[in-house]
PDB file of C-alpha atoms and ligand atoms in Angstrom:
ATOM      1  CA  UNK A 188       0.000   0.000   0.000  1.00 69.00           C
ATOM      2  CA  UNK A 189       1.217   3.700  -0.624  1.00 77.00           C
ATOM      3  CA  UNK A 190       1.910   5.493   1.741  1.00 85.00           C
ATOM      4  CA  UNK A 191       0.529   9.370   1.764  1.00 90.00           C
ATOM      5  CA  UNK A 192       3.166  12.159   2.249  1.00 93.00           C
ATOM      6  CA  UNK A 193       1.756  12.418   5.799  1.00 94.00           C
ATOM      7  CA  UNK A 194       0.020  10.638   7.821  1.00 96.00           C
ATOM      8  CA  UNK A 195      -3.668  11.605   8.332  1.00 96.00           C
ATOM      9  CA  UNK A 196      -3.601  12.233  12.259  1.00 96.00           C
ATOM     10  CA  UNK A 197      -0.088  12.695  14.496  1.00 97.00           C
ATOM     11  CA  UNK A 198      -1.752  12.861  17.968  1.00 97.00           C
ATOM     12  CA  UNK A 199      -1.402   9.736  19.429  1.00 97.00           C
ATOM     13  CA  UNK A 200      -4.355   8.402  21.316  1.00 95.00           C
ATOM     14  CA  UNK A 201      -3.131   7.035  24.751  1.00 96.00           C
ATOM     15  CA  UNK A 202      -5.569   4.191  24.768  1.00 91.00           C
ATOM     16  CA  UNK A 203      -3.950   3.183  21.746  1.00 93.00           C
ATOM     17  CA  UNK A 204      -0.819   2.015  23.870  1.00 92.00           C
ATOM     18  CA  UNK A 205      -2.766  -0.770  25.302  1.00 84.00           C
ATOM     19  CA  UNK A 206      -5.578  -2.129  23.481  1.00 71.00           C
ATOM     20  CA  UNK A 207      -3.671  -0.920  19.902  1.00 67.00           C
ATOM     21  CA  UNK A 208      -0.147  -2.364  20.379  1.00 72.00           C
ATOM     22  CA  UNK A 209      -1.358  -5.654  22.206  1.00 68.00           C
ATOM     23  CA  UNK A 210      -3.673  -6.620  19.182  1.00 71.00           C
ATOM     24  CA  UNK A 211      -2.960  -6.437  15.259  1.00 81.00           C
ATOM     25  CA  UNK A 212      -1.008  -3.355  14.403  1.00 89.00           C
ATOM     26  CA  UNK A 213      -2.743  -3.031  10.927  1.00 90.00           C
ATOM     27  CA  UNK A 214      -5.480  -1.493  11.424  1.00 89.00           C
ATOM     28  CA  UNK A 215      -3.589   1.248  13.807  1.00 90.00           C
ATOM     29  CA  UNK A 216      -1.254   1.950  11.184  1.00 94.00           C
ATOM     30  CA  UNK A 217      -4.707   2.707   8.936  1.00 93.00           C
ATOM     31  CA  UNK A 218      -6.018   4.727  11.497  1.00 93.00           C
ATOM     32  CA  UNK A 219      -3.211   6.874  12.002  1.00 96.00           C
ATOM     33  CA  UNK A 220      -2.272   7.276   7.787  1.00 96.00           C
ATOM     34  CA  UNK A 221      -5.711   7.009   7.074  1.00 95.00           C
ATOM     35  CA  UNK A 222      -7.751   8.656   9.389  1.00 94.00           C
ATOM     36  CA  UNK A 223     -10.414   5.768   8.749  1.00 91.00           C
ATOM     37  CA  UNK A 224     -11.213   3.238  12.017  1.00 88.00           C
ATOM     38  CA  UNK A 225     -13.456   0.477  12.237  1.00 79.00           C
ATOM     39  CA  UNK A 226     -16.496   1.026  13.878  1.00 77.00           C
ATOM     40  CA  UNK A 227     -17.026  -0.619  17.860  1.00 76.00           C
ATOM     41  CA  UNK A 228     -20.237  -0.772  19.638  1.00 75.00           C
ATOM     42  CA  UNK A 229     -19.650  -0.129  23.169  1.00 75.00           C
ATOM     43  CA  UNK A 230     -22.937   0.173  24.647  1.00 75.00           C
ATOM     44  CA  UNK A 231     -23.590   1.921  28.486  1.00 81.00           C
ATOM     45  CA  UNK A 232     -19.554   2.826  28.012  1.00 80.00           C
ATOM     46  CA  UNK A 233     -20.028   6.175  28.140  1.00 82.00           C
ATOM     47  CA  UNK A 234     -22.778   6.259  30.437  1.00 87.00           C
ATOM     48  CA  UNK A 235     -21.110   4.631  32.873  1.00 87.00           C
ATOM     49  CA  UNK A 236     -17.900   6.542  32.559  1.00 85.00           C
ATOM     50  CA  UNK A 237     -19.566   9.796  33.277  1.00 88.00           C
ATOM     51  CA  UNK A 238     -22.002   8.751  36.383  1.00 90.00           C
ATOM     52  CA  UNK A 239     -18.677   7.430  37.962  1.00 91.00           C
ATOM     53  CA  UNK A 240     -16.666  10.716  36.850  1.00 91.00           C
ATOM     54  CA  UNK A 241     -19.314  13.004  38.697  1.00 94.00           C
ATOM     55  CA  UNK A 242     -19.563  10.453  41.367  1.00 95.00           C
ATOM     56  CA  UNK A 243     -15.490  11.713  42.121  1.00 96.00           C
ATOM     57  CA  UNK A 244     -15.769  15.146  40.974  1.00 96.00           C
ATOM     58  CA  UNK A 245     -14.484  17.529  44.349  1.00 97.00           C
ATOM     59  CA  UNK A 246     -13.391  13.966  46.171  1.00 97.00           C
ATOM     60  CA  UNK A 247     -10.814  14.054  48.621  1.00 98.00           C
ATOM     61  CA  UNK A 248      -7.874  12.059  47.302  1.00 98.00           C
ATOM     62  CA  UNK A 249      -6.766  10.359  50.612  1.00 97.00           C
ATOM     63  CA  UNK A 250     -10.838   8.872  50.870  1.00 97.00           C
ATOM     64  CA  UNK A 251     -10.117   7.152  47.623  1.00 97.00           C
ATOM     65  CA  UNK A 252      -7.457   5.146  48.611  1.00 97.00           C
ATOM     66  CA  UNK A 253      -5.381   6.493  52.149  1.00 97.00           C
ATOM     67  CA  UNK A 254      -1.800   6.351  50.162  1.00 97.00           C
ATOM     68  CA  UNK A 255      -2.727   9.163  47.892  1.00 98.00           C
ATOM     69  CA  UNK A 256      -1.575  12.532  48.715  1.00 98.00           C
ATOM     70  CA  UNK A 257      -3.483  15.374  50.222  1.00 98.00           C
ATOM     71  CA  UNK A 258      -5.328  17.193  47.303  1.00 98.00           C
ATOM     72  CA  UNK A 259      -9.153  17.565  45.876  1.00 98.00           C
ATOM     73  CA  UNK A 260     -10.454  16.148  42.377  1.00 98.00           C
ATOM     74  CA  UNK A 261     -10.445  19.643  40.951  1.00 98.00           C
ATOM     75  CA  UNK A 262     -10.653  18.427  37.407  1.00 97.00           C
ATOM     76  CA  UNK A 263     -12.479  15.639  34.939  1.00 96.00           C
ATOM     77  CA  UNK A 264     -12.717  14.976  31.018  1.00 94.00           C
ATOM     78  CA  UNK A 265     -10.182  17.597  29.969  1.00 96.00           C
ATOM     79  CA  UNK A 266      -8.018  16.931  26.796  1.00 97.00           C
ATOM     80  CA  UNK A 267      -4.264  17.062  27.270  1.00 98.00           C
ATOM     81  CA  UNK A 268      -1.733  17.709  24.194  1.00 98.00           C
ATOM     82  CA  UNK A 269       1.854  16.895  24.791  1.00 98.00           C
ATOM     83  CA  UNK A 270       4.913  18.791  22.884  1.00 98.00           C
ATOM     84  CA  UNK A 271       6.461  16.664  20.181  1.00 98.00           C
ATOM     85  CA  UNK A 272       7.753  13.224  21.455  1.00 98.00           C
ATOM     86  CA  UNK A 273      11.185  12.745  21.988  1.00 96.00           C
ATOM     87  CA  UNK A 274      12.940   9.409  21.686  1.00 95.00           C
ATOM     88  CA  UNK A 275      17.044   9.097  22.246  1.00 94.00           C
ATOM     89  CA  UNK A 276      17.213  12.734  21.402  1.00 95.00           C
ATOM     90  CA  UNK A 277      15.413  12.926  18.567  1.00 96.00           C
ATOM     91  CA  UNK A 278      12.380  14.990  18.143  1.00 97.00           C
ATOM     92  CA  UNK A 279       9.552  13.177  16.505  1.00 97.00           C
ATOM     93  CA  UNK A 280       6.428  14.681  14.590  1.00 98.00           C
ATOM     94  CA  UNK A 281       4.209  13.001  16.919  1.00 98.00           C
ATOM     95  CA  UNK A 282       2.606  14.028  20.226  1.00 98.00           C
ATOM     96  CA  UNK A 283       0.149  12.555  22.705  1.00 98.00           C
ATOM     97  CA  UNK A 284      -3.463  13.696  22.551  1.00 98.00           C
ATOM     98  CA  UNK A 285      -6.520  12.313  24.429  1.00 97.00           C
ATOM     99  CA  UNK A 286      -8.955  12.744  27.293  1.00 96.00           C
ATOM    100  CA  UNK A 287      -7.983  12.253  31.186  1.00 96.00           C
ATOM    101  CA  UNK A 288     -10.623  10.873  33.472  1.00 96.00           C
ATOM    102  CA  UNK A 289     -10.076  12.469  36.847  1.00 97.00           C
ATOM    103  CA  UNK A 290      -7.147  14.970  37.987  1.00 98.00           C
ATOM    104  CA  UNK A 291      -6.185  16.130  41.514  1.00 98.00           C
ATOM    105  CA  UNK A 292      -4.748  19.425  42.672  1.00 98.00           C
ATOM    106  CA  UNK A 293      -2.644  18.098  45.830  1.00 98.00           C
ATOM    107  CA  UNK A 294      -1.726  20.743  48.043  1.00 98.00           C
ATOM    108  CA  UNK A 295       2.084  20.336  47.453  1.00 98.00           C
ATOM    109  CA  UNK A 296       1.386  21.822  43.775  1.00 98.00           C
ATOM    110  CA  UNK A 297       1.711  18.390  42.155  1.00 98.00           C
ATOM    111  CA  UNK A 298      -1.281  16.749  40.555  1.00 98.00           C
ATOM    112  CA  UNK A 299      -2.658  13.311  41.030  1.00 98.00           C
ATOM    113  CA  UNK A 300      -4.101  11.218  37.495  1.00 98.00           C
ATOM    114  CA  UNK A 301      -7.141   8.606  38.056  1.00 97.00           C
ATOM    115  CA  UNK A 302      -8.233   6.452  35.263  1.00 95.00           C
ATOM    116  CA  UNK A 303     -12.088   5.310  35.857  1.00 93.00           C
ATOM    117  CA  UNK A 304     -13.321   2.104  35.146  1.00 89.00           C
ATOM    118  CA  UNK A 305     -16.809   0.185  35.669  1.00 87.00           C
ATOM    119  CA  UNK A 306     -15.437  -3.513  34.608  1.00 82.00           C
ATOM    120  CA  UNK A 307     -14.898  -6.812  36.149  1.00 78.00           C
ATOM    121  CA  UNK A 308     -12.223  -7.588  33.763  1.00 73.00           C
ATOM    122  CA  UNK A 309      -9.036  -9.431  35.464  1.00 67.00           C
ATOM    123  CA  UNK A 310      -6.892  -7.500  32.868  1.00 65.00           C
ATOM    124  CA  UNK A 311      -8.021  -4.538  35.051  1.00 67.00           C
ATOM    125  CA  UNK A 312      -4.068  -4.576  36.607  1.00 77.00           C
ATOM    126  CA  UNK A 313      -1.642  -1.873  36.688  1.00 84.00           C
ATOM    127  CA  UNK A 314       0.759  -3.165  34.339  1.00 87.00           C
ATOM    128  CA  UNK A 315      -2.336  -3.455  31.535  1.00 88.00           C
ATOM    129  CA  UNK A 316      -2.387   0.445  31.580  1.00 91.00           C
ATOM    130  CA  UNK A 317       0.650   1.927  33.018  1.00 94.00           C
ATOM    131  CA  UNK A 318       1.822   3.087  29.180  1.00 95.00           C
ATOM    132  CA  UNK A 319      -1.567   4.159  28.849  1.00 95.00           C
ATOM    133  CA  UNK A 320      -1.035   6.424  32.276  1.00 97.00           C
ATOM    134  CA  UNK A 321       2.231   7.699  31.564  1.00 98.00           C
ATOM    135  CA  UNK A 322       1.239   9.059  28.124  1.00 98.00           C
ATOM    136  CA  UNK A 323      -1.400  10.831  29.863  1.00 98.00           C
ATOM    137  CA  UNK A 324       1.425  11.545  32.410  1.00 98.00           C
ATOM    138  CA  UNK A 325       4.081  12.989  29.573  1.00 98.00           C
ATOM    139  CA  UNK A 326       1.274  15.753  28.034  1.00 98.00           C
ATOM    140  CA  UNK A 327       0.818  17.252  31.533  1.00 98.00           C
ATOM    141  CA  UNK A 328       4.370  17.512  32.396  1.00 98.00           C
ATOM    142  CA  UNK A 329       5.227  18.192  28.837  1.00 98.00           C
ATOM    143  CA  UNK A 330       2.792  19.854  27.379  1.00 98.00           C
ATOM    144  CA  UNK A 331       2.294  21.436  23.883  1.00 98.00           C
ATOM    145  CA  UNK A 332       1.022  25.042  25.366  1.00 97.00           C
ATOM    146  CA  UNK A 333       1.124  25.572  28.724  1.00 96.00           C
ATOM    147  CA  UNK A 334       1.882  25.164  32.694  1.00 96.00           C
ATOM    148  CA  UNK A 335       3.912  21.557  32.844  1.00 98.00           C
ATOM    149  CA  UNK A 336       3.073  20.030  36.322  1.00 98.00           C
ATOM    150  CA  UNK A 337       4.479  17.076  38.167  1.00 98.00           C
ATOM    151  CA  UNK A 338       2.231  14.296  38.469  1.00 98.00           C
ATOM    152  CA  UNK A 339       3.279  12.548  41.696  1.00 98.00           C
ATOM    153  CA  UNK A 340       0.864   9.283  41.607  1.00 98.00           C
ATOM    154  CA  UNK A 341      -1.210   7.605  38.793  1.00 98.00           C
ATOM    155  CA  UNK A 342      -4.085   4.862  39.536  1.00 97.00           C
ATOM    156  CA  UNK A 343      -7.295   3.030  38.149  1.00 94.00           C
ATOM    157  CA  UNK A 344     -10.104   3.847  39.929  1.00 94.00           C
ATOM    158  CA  UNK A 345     -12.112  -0.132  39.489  1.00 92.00           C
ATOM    159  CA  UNK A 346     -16.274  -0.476  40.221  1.00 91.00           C
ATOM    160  CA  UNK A 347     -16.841  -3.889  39.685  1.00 89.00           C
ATOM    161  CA  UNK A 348     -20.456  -4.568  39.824  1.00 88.00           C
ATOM    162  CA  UNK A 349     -21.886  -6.977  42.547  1.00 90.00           C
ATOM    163  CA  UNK A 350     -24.978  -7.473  43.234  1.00 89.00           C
ATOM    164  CA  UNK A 351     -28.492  -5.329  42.345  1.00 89.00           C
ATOM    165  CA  UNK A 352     -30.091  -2.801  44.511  1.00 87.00           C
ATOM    166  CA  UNK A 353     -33.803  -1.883  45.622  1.00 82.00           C
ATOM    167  CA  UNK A 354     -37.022  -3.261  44.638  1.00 81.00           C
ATOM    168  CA  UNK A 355     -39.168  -0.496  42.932  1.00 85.00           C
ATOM    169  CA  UNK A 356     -38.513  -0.985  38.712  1.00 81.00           C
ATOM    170  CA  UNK A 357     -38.670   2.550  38.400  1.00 83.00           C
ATOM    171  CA  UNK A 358     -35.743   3.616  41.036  1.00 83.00           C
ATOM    172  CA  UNK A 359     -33.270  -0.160  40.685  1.00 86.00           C
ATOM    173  CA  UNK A 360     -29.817  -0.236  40.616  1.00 85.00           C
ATOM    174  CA  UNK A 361     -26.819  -2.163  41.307  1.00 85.00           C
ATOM    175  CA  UNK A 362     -24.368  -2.229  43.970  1.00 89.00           C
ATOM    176  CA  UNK A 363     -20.358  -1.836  43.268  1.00 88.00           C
ATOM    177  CA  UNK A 364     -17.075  -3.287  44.565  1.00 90.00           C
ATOM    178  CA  UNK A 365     -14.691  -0.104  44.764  1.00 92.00           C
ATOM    179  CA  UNK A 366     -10.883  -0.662  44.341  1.00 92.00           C
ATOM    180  CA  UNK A 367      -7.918   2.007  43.781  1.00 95.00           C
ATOM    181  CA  UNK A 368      -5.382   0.673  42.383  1.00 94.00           C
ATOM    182  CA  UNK A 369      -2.039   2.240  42.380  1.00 96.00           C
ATOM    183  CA  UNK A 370       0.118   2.317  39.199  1.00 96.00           C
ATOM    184  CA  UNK A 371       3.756   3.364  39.822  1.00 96.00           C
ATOM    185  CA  UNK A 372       5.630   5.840  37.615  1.00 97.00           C
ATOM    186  CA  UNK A 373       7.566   4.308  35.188  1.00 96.00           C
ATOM    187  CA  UNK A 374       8.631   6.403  32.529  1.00 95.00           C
ATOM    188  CA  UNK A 375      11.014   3.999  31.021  1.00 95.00           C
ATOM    189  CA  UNK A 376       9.117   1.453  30.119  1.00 95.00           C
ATOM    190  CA  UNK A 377       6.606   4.288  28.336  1.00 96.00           C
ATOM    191  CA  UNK A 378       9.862   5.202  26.162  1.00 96.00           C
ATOM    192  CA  UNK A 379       9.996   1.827  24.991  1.00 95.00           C
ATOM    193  CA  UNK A 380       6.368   1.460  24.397  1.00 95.00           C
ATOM    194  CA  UNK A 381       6.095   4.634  22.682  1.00 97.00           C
ATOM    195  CA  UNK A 382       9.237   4.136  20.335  1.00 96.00           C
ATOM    196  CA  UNK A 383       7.939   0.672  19.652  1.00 94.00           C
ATOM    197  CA  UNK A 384       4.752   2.325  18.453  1.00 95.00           C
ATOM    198  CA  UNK A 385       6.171   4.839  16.360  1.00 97.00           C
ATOM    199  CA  UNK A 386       8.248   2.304  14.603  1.00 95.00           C
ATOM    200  CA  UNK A 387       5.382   0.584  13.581  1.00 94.00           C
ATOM    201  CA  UNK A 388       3.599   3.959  12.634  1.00 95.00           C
ATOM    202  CA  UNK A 389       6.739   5.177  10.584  1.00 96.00           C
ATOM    203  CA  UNK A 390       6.818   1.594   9.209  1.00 94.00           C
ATOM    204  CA  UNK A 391       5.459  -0.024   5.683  1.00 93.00           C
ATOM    205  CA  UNK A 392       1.597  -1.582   6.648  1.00 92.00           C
ATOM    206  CA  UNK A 393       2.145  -4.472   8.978  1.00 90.00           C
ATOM    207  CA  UNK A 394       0.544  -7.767   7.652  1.00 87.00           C
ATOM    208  CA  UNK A 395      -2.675  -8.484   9.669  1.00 83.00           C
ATOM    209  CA  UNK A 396      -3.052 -11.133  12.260  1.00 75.00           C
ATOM    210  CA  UNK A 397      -4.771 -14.548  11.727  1.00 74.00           C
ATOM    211  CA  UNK A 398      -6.868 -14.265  14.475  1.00 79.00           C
ATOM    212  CA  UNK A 399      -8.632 -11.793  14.304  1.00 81.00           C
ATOM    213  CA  UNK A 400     -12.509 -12.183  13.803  1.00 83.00           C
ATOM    214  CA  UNK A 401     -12.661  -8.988  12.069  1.00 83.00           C
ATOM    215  CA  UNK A 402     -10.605  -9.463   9.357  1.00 84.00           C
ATOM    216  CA  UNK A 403     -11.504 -12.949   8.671  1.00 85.00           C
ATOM    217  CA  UNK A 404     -14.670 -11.981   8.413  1.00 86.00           C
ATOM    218  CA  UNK A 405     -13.771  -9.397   5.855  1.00 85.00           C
ATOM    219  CA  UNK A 406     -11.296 -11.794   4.140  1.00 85.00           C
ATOM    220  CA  UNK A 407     -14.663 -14.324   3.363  1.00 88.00           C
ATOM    221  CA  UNK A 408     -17.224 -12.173   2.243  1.00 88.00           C
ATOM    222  CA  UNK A 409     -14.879  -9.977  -0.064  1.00 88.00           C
ATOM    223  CA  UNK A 410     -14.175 -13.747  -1.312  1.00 89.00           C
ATOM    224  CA  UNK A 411     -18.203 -14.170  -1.977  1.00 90.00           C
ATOM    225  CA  UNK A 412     -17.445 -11.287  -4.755  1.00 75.00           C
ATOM    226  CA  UNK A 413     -21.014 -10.131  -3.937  1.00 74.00           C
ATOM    227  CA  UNK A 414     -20.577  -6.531  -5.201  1.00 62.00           C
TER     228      UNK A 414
HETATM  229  S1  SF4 B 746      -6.480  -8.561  11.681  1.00 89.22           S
HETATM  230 FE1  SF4 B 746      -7.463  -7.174  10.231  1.00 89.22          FE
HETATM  231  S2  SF4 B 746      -9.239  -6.237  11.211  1.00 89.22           S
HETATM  232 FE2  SF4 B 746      -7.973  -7.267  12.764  1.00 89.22          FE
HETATM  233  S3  SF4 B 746      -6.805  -5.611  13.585  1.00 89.22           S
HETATM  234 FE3  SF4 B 746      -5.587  -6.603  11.991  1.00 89.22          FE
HETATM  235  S4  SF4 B 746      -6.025  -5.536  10.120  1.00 89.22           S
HETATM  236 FE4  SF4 B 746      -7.532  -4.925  11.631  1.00 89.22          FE
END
């Protein structure tokens, strides 16, 4: 495939560092020359992110999990751009761009980063996001425009749901599991992941992968010739 002068988009989505790298790089390396994406259903995804975002909006950090630092939840579903990556030196045309859940102001002047989640996934750990984190983590304390701050502690904020709540049908719910869980800083590894991505970005079009449903599916009705 040809590749255009330039690639179609050069903001790098942090959520593309986990669920983009770990699957078949093709169809990220068409999204980002491209500009075109295949379309996901994710139903109640966004409602759910948003009841749990107010639920934290003006929290005291410490009440979420005791090991956090003093500070408030001053700030929810802002957009952060970071200045052009650098890797070994070398200034790169791309940058980090996407949406942070919550954001503390501690009252040392350093800022805390929460990443919500209503799930009862087991790949819900630490590790799973931490590149996601960081990248979030590198466009506040290196950002495009703008005050850089230091963000001292990063963390997944977990409601699993448990069990159902109340009896009238017109005022039901269900009842959560809350867990912080505390993802340390580690800027190195993001480096790696992020120069790893970029490769493949700045790459020819990576072959797809045999497993995926997706593009089998594709693969067997383009065969039917149907059009
Ligand atoms: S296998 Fe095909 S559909 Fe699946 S991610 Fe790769 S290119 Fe995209």
């Amino acid at each position: 495939m040809k590749k255009p002068v330039k690639p179609a988009r050069e903001n790098i989505s942090p959520s593309d560092l986990t669920f983009g790298l770990s699957t078949c790089k093709r169809c990220l390396w068409v999204k980002y020359w491209y500009k075109v994406t295949s379309p996901m259903v994710m139903p109640l995804v966004g409602t759910l992110s948003r009841l749990q975002e107010e639920y934290f909006q003006g929290a005291d950090m410490p009440t979420i999990d005791p090991g956090l630092r003093a500070g408030k939840v001053t700030k929810w579903s802002e957009f952060v751009k970071s200045a052009p990556i650098v890797i070994d030196g070398a200034q790169t045309r791309w940058r980090i761009l996407g949406k942070y859940d919550l954001l503390s102001s501690n009252e040392d002047g350093t800022v805390g980063l929460i990443d919500c989640k209503v799930s009862e996934s087991e790949r819900d750990s630490g590790a799973f996001y931490s590149p996601q984190l960081e990248a979030y983590a590198y466009a506040l304390e290196k950002p495009l425009t703008g005050k850089a701050v230091e963000v001292a502690s990063m963390g997944l904020l977990v409601w699993k749901p448990t069990h159902t709540m109340g009896n009238n049908p017109d005022n039901a719910g269900f009842g959560i599991y809350q867990k912080y869980i505390s993802v340390p800083r580690n800027q190195a590894e993001f480096i790696s992941v992020i120069s790893q991505f970029i490769d493949v970005l700045e790459g020819e079009i990576p072959e797809a992968g045999p497993t995926c449903e997706t593009c089998n599916f594709l693969t067997a009705r383009n065969a039917l010739d149907l059009l």
